[in-house]
């Protein structure tokens, strides 16, 4: 892979890293600032309220997916990527300066809610713009490898957030973290977004999008009407995302809270388990993406779904009783290894389903809807089961979502050989190959 190729991957994914740093630190630092925005009382209830606002951000993602997906298809991937990081910077600044309940009553909650809405808009567009850019910018036969860096960058953002949390936990008192130090990561996120904004202003447009220049004047380009012409593919994106997004958020953003709140580990130990597990998870993404370029996308997706369906209940049950660092780390790694079958390639699979003129919107809106319904509510559902005294019910919920996606993976068509330069309707991804017809190779 040449230097120019790596530059596109770096610029396309660097913003993704900052986006997910800000997204992740909200979830991971919620245990410290939940009491700052609500009256003192039930800690679990306050955390549920804070995570409810976290879920609101997910429900804004379909709006962001529609708006920024449309911009990405009509004005280019670069324009969408630049706008997403600008919105994320604004949201980070708002959270950093939000007044507490003691200062402004529920006014602080209103600021927090506005910031989460902006984050939802931003991430709703960032995922699709990044997935589309990385997939289109990759060399032929390397789309799986190149697009796997989306989750490398996402995980790197989480690691930076988690690493900062560990440093703050070990250098500051618990009182300081609860009173003011929780604002630090949001200030860092705003500064990082400013740097990425500068980088993206000079990024190159993808050759696939540039080659489609003649169709860019089409008034229906990037519209809902154009997307409805590919409604089967849009529904497929929702269904194949369902199991993956629930499992992903369970073992990433929720893991630290689960280990500290349910498994009885100290917050620093739980954070260290998550950090080590996520670091190794990040490292194996390109390997799995490269494997998919050789054997196809479906084998990895099917492996993930079978593993998640069968192993979720025993893994989460054992994690609750892990008791110490090493058993918890081993179980977390096993879970994330299974999830890699989805995370490493889901970006390119979705992008490969749609033609250029509706690719960004086709990835953004259905994916954002699935995340709003399943990913954004995962932690809230987990806490709801816990508050109701039936925490194990959540384990079965995660396994059930994976089982539904398994059915989709078993019936969908392989997308590895689809030609992204082809203008026109994408093939039916759920249909069996036509006898005598040879797929177009990269």
Tab-separated table of N, CA, C and O in Angstrom, residues 360-437:
chain	number	residue	atom	x	y	z
A	360	UNK	N	-23.245	7.218	0.787
A	360	UNK	CA	-23.105	7.815	2.118
A	360	UNK	C	-24.428	7.801	2.867
A	360	UNK	O	-24.499	7.419	4.046
A	361	UNK	N	-25.513	8.206	2.194
A	361	UNK	CA	-26.827	8.193	2.831
A	361	UNK	C	-27.285	6.764	3.097
A	361	UNK	O	-27.879	6.476	4.142
A	362	UNK	N	-27.002	5.870	2.162
A	362	UNK	CA	-27.423	4.475	2.313
A	362	UNK	C	-26.773	3.795	3.499
A	362	UNK	O	-27.382	2.937	4.143
A	363	UNK	N	-25.536	4.175	3.792
A	363	UNK	CA	-24.868	3.634	4.977
A	363	UNK	C	-25.337	4.375	6.225
A	363	UNK	O	-25.627	3.767	7.258
A	364	UNK	N	-25.441	5.695	6.139
A	364	UNK	CA	-25.663	6.533	7.322
A	364	UNK	C	-27.023	6.325	7.964
A	364	UNK	O	-27.117	6.044	9.168
A	365	UNK	N	-28.091	6.473	7.204
A	365	UNK	CA	-29.423	6.486	7.805
A	365	UNK	C	-29.838	5.131	8.372
A	365	UNK	O	-30.248	5.054	9.542
A	366	UNK	N	-29.744	4.034	7.620
A	366	UNK	CA	-30.121	2.739	8.202
A	366	UNK	C	-29.257	2.345	9.388
A	366	UNK	O	-29.752	1.811	10.389
A	367	UNK	N	-27.956	2.613	9.290
A	367	UNK	CA	-27.063	2.285	10.397
A	367	UNK	C	-27.418	3.104	11.635
A	367	UNK	O	-27.437	2.581	12.762
A	368	UNK	N	-27.694	4.387	11.440
A	368	UNK	CA	-28.033	5.247	12.573
A	368	UNK	C	-29.341	4.811	13.225
A	368	UNK	O	-29.482	4.861	14.455
A	369	UNK	N	-30.302	4.378	12.422
A	369	UNK	CA	-31.569	3.884	12.967
A	369	UNK	C	-31.310	2.642	13.831
A	369	UNK	O	-31.834	2.517	14.945
A	370	UNK	N	-30.514	1.726	13.319
A	370	UNK	CA	-30.199	0.505	14.068
A	370	UNK	C	-29.468	0.829	15.363
A	370	UNK	O	-29.731	0.220	16.411
A	371	UNK	N	-28.555	1.801	15.318
A	371	UNK	CA	-27.831	2.188	16.519
A	371	UNK	C	-28.729	2.875	17.532
A	371	UNK	O	-28.559	2.701	18.737
A	372	UNK	N	-29.679	3.676	17.045
A	372	UNK	CA	-30.612	4.333	17.953
A	372	UNK	C	-31.477	3.306	18.677
A	372	UNK	O	-31.731	3.420	19.880
A	373	UNK	N	-31.902	2.282	17.963
A	373	UNK	CA	-32.789	1.275	18.535
A	373	UNK	C	-32.062	0.283	19.428
A	373	UNK	O	-32.612	-0.178	20.435
A	374	UNK	N	-30.834	-0.066	19.067
A	374	UNK	CA	-30.144	-1.151	19.773
A	374	UNK	C	-28.843	-0.720	20.454
A	374	UNK	O	-28.629	-1.041	21.619
A	375	UNK	N	-27.973	0.011	19.752
A	375	UNK	CA	-26.709	0.408	20.358
A	375	UNK	C	-26.881	1.467	21.436
A	375	UNK	O	-26.360	1.345	22.544
A	376	UNK	N	-27.642	2.516	21.126
A	376	UNK	CA	-27.805	3.614	22.066
A	376	UNK	C	-28.561	3.238	23.318
A	376	UNK	O	-28.379	3.848	24.369
A	377	UNK	N	-29.411	2.229	23.232
A	377	UNK	CA	-30.189	1.820	24.390
A	377	UNK	C	-29.549	0.664	25.156
A	377	UNK	O	-30.067	0.258	26.193
A	378	UNK	N	-28.422	0.142	24.671
A	378	UNK	CA	-27.827	-1.056	25.282
A	378	UNK	C	-27.526	-0.849	26.763
A	378	UNK	O	-27.918	-1.670	27.609
A	379	UNK	N	-26.830	0.233	27.096
A	379	UNK	CA	-26.485	0.466	28.490
A	379	UNK	C	-27.725	0.737	29.340
A	379	UNK	O	-27.815	0.280	30.489
A	380	UNK	N	-28.667	1.465	28.795
A	380	UNK	CA	-29.887	1.751	29.543
A	380	UNK	C	-30.659	0.466	29.807
A	380	UNK	O	-31.169	0.250	30.906
A	381	UNK	N	-30.753	-0.395	28.801
A	381	UNK	CA	-31.431	-1.685	28.976
A	381	UNK	C	-30.710	-2.527	30.021
A	381	UNK	O	-31.337	-3.167	30.873
A	382	UNK	N	-29.373	-2.529	29.969
A	382	UNK	CA	-28.591	-3.290	30.946
A	382	UNK	C	-28.858	-2.787	32.364
A	382	UNK	O	-29.070	-3.587	33.293
A	383	UNK	N	-28.861	-1.460	32.552
A	383	UNK	CA	-29.127	-0.891	33.871
A	383	UNK	C	-30.575	-1.125	34.300
A	383	UNK	O	-30.862	-1.291	35.492
A	384	UNK	N	-31.483	-1.149	33.330
A	384	UNK	CA	-32.895	-1.424	33.645
A	384	UNK	C	-33.064	-2.840	34.182
A	384	UNK	O	-33.764	-3.067	35.173
A	385	UNK	N	-32.421	-3.801	33.527
A	385	UNK	CA	-32.469	-5.180	34.023
A	385	UNK	C	-31.847	-5.268	35.417
A	385	UNK	O	-32.367	-5.953	36.307
A	386	UNK	N	-30.725	-4.572	35.604
A	386	UNK	CA	-30.045	-4.604	36.901
A	386	UNK	C	-30.912	-3.982	37.987
A	386	UNK	O	-31.036	-4.531	39.093
A	387	UNK	N	-31.513	-2.844	37.692
A	387	UNK	CA	-32.359	-2.161	38.667
A	387	UNK	C	-33.578	-3.001	39.028
A	387	UNK	O	-34.104	-2.903	40.136
A	388	UNK	N	-34.007	-3.840	38.081
A	388	UNK	CA	-35.149	-4.714	38.324
A	388	UNK	C	-34.785	-6.025	38.994
A	388	UNK	O	-35.653	-6.872	39.236
A	389	UNK	N	-33.497	-6.221	39.282
A	389	UNK	CA	-33.059	-7.429	39.969
A	389	UNK	C	-32.931	-8.649	39.089
A	389	UNK	O	-32.791	-9.774	39.584
A	390	UNK	N	-32.950	-8.453	37.765
A	390	UNK	CA	-32.826	-9.587	36.838
A	390	UNK	C	-31.746	-9.275	35.803
A	390	UNK	O	-31.992	-9.297	34.596
A	391	UNK	N	-30.556	-8.990	36.287
A	391	UNK	CA	-29.468	-8.565	35.412
A	391	UNK	C	-29.155	-9.577	34.324
A	391	UNK	O	-28.780	-9.221	33.210
A	392	UNK	N	-29.329	-10.870	34.632
A	392	UNK	CA	-29.018	-11.904	33.640
A	392	UNK	C	-29.940	-11.833	32.427
A	392	UNK	O	-29.615	-12.368	31.364
A	393	UNK	N	-31.082	-11.159	32.561
A	393	UNK	CA	-31.970	-11.002	31.420
A	393	UNK	C	-31.299	-10.245	30.286
A	393	UNK	O	-31.592	-10.480	29.109
A	394	UNK	N	-30.383	-9.345	30.638
A	394	UNK	CA	-29.665	-8.586	29.606
A	394	UNK	C	-28.744	-9.486	28.812
A	394	UNK	O	-28.561	-9.277	27.606
A	395	UNK	N	-28.173	-10.496	29.440
A	395	UNK	CA	-27.284	-11.415	28.726
A	395	UNK	C	-28.044	-12.097	27.583
A	395	UNK	O	-27.522	-12.232	26.462
A	396	UNK	N	-29.255	-12.507	27.894
A	396	UNK	CA	-30.077	-13.189	26.887
A	396	UNK	C	-30.537	-12.218	25.805
A	396	UNK	O	-30.715	-12.607	24.644
A	397	UNK	N	-30.731	-10.975	26.177
A	397	UNK	CA	-31.104	-9.949	25.201
A	397	UNK	C	-29.998	-9.778	24.159
A	397	UNK	O	-30.270	-9.737	22.948
A	398	UNK	N	-28.742	-9.687	24.605
A	398	UNK	CA	-27.608	-9.545	23.689
A	398	UNK	C	-27.504	-10.765	22.778
A	398	UNK	O	-27.311	-10.642	21.560
A	399	UNK	N	-27.640	-11.960	23.364
A	399	UNK	CA	-27.557	-13.193	22.576
A	399	UNK	C	-28.689	-13.270	21.555
A	399	UNK	O	-28.486	-13.717	20.416
A	400	UNK	N	-29.866	-12.819	21.938
A	400	UNK	CA	-31.006	-12.846	21.019
A	400	UNK	C	-30.820	-11.924	19.834
A	400	UNK	O	-31.171	-12.265	18.691
A	401	UNK	N	-30.267	-10.740	20.068
A	401	UNK	CA	-29.998	-9.798	18.969
A	401	UNK	C	-28.994	-10.396	17.986
A	401	UNK	O	-29.130	-10.247	16.764
A	402	UNK	N	-27.982	-11.082	18.513
A	402	UNK	CA	-26.991	-11.721	17.649
A	402	UNK	C	-27.621	-12.841	16.829
A	402	UNK	O	-27.269	-13.036	15.660
A	403	UNK	N	-28.558	-13.543	17.413
A	403	UNK	CA	-29.225	-14.638	16.707
A	403	UNK	C	-30.037	-14.111	15.525
A	403	UNK	O	-30.080	-14.746	14.458
A	404	UNK	N	-30.672	-12.954	15.709
A	404	UNK	CA	-31.428	-12.355	14.603
A	404	UNK	C	-30.482	-11.969	13.466
A	404	UNK	O	-30.767	-12.240	12.285
A	405	UNK	N	-29.358	-11.362	13.797
A	405	UNK	CA	-28.396	-10.993	12.763
A	405	UNK	C	-27.813	-12.217	12.072
A	405	UNK	O	-27.481	-12.165	10.878
A	406	UNK	N	-27.673	-13.309	12.797
A	406	UNK	CA	-27.145	-14.538	12.200
A	406	UNK	C	-27.996	-14.987	11.018
A	406	UNK	O	-27.467	-15.408	9.979
A	407	UNK	N	-29.298	-14.890	11.164
A	407	UNK	CA	-30.205	-15.275	10.076
A	407	UNK	C	-29.926	-14.435	8.834
A	407	UNK	O	-29.905	-14.938	7.706
A	408	UNK	N	-29.676	-13.134	9.049
A	408	UNK	CA	-29.382	-12.230	7.938
A	408	UNK	C	-28.063	-12.602	7.281
A	408	UNK	O	-27.949	-12.665	6.052
A	409	UNK	N	-27.034	-12.860	8.080
A	409	UNK	CA	-25.722	-13.197	7.535
A	409	UNK	C	-25.769	-14.476	6.704
A	409	UNK	O	-25.076	-14.597	5.694
A	410	UNK	N	-26.584	-15.419	7.138
A	410	UNK	CA	-26.676	-16.699	6.436
A	410	UNK	C	-27.372	-16.569	5.085
A	410	UNK	O	-27.150	-17.376	4.180
A	411	UNK	N	-28.218	-15.559	4.942
A	411	UNK	CA	-29.004	-15.415	3.709
A	411	UNK	C	-28.503	-14.304	2.784
A	411	UNK	O	-28.930	-14.237	1.629
A	412	UNK	N	-27.619	-13.423	3.278
A	412	UNK	CA	-27.161	-12.318	2.441
A	412	UNK	C	-26.115	-12.794	1.435
A	412	UNK	O	-25.522	-13.868	1.588
A	413	UNK	N	-25.880	-11.980	0.440
A	413	UNK	CA	-24.921	-12.288	-0.607
A	413	UNK	C	-23.547	-11.731	-0.268
A	413	UNK	O	-23.421	-10.714	0.413
A	414	UNK	N	-22.512	-12.385	-0.721
A	414	UNK	CA	-21.148	-11.898	-0.541
A	414	UNK	C	-20.960	-10.583	-1.301
A	414	UNK	O	-21.425	-10.441	-2.433
A	415	UNK	N	-20.299	-9.602	-0.657
A	415	UNK	CA	-20.125	-8.279	-1.269
A	415	UNK	C	-18.687	-7.974	-1.664
A	415	UNK	O	-18.414	-6.918	-2.249
A	416	UNK	N	-17.766	-8.854	-1.365
A	416	UNK	CA	-16.341	-8.574	-1.559
A	416	UNK	C	-15.992	-8.232	-3.001
A	416	UNK	O	-15.110	-7.412	-3.259
A	417	UNK	N	-16.677	-8.847	-3.983
A	417	UNK	CA	-16.301	-8.687	-5.383
A	417	UNK	C	-17.054	-7.577	-6.119
A	417	UNK	O	-16.884	-7.411	-7.317
A	418	UNK	N	-17.872	-6.815	-5.416
A	418	UNK	CA	-18.643	-5.747	-6.054
A	418	UNK	C	-17.716	-4.602	-6.475
A	418	UNK	O	-16.827	-4.198	-5.731
A	419	UNK	N	-17.920	-4.067	-7.667
A	419	UNK	CA	-17.121	-2.974	-8.211
A	419	UNK	C	-17.708	-1.640	-7.780
A	419	UNK	O	-18.801	-1.261	-8.189
A	420	UNK	N	-17.002	-0.890	-6.961
A	420	UNK	CA	-17.497	0.384	-6.450
A	420	UNK	C	-17.588	1.460	-7.521
A	420	UNK	O	-18.305	2.445	-7.356
A	421	UNK	N	-16.852	1.298	-8.620
A	421	UNK	CA	-16.885	2.306	-9.687
A	421	UNK	C	-18.140	2.202	-10.549
A	421	UNK	O	-18.411	3.104	-11.342
A	422	UNK	N	-18.862	1.107	-10.405
A	422	UNK	CA	-20.034	0.900	-11.249
A	422	UNK	C	-21.117	1.898	-10.894
A	422	UNK	O	-21.477	2.056	-9.742
A	423	UNK	N	-21.647	2.605	-11.885
A	423	UNK	CA	-22.720	3.571	-11.670
A	423	UNK	C	-24.039	2.893	-11.978
A	423	UNK	O	-24.207	2.279	-13.016
A	424	UNK	N	-25.003	3.030	-11.060
A	424	UNK	CA	-26.297	2.399	-11.269
A	424	UNK	C	-26.694	1.629	-10.043
A	424	UNK	O	-26.106	1.744	-8.987
A	425	UNK	N	-27.703	0.820	-10.171
A	425	UNK	CA	-28.244	0.088	-9.035
A	425	UNK	C	-27.271	-0.963	-8.556
A	425	UNK	O	-26.667	-1.674	-9.345
A	426	UNK	N	-27.142	-1.068	-7.243
A	426	UNK	CA	-26.328	-2.120	-6.654
A	426	UNK	C	-27.083	-3.421	-6.746
A	426	UNK	O	-28.304	-3.455	-6.751
A	427	UNK	N	-26.397	-4.564	-6.818
A	427	UNK	CA	-27.080	-5.838	-6.898
A	427	UNK	C	-27.813	-6.151	-5.616
A	427	UNK	O	-27.480	-5.644	-4.553
A	428	UNK	N	-28.810	-6.979	-5.715
A	428	UNK	CA	-29.585	-7.413	-4.566
A	428	UNK	C	-28.688	-8.221	-3.645
A	428	UNK	O	-28.292	-9.325	-3.959
A	429	UNK	N	-28.380	-7.655	-2.475
A	429	UNK	CA	-27.413	-8.297	-1.580
A	429	UNK	C	-27.996	-9.504	-0.865
A	429	UNK	O	-27.278	-10.264	-0.240
A	430	UNK	N	-29.328	-9.685	-0.930
A	430	UNK	CA	-29.919	-10.820	-0.246
A	430	UNK	C	-30.263	-11.949	-1.195
A	430	UNK	O	-30.726	-12.999	-0.782
A	431	UNK	N	-30.045	-11.707	-2.487
A	431	UNK	CA	-30.414	-12.717	-3.469
A	431	UNK	C	-29.268	-13.662	-3.740
A	431	UNK	O	-28.106	-13.327	-3.590
A	432	UNK	N	-29.614	-14.853	-4.170
A	432	UNK	CA	-28.593	-15.826	-4.544
A	432	UNK	C	-27.967	-15.415	-5.856
A	432	UNK	O	-28.585	-14.745	-6.682
A	433	UNK	N	-26.696	-15.758	-6.092
A	433	UNK	CA	-26.040	-15.409	-7.353
A	433	UNK	C	-26.794	-15.973	-8.551
A	433	UNK	O	-27.350	-17.071	-8.510
A	434	UNK	N	-26.834	-15.210	-9.609
A	434	UNK	CA	-27.519	-15.647	-10.819
A	434	UNK	C	-26.682	-16.690	-11.542
A	434	UNK	O	-25.493	-16.475	-11.765
A	435	UNK	N	-27.259	-17.857	-11.894
A	435	UNK	CA	-26.491	-18.876	-12.578
A	435	UNK	C	-25.847	-18.357	-13.860
A	435	UNK	O	-26.488	-17.666	-14.659
A	436	UNK	N	-24.570	-18.665	-14.037
A	436	UNK	CA	-23.882	-18.254	-15.262
A	436	UNK	C	-23.369	-16.843	-15.245
A	436	UNK	O	-22.748	-16.389	-16.183
A	437	UNK	N	-23.627	-16.117	-14.134
A	437	UNK	CA	-23.187	-14.724	-14.062
A	437	UNK	C	-21.950	-14.634	-13.163
A	437	UNK	O	-21.977	-15.074	-12.027
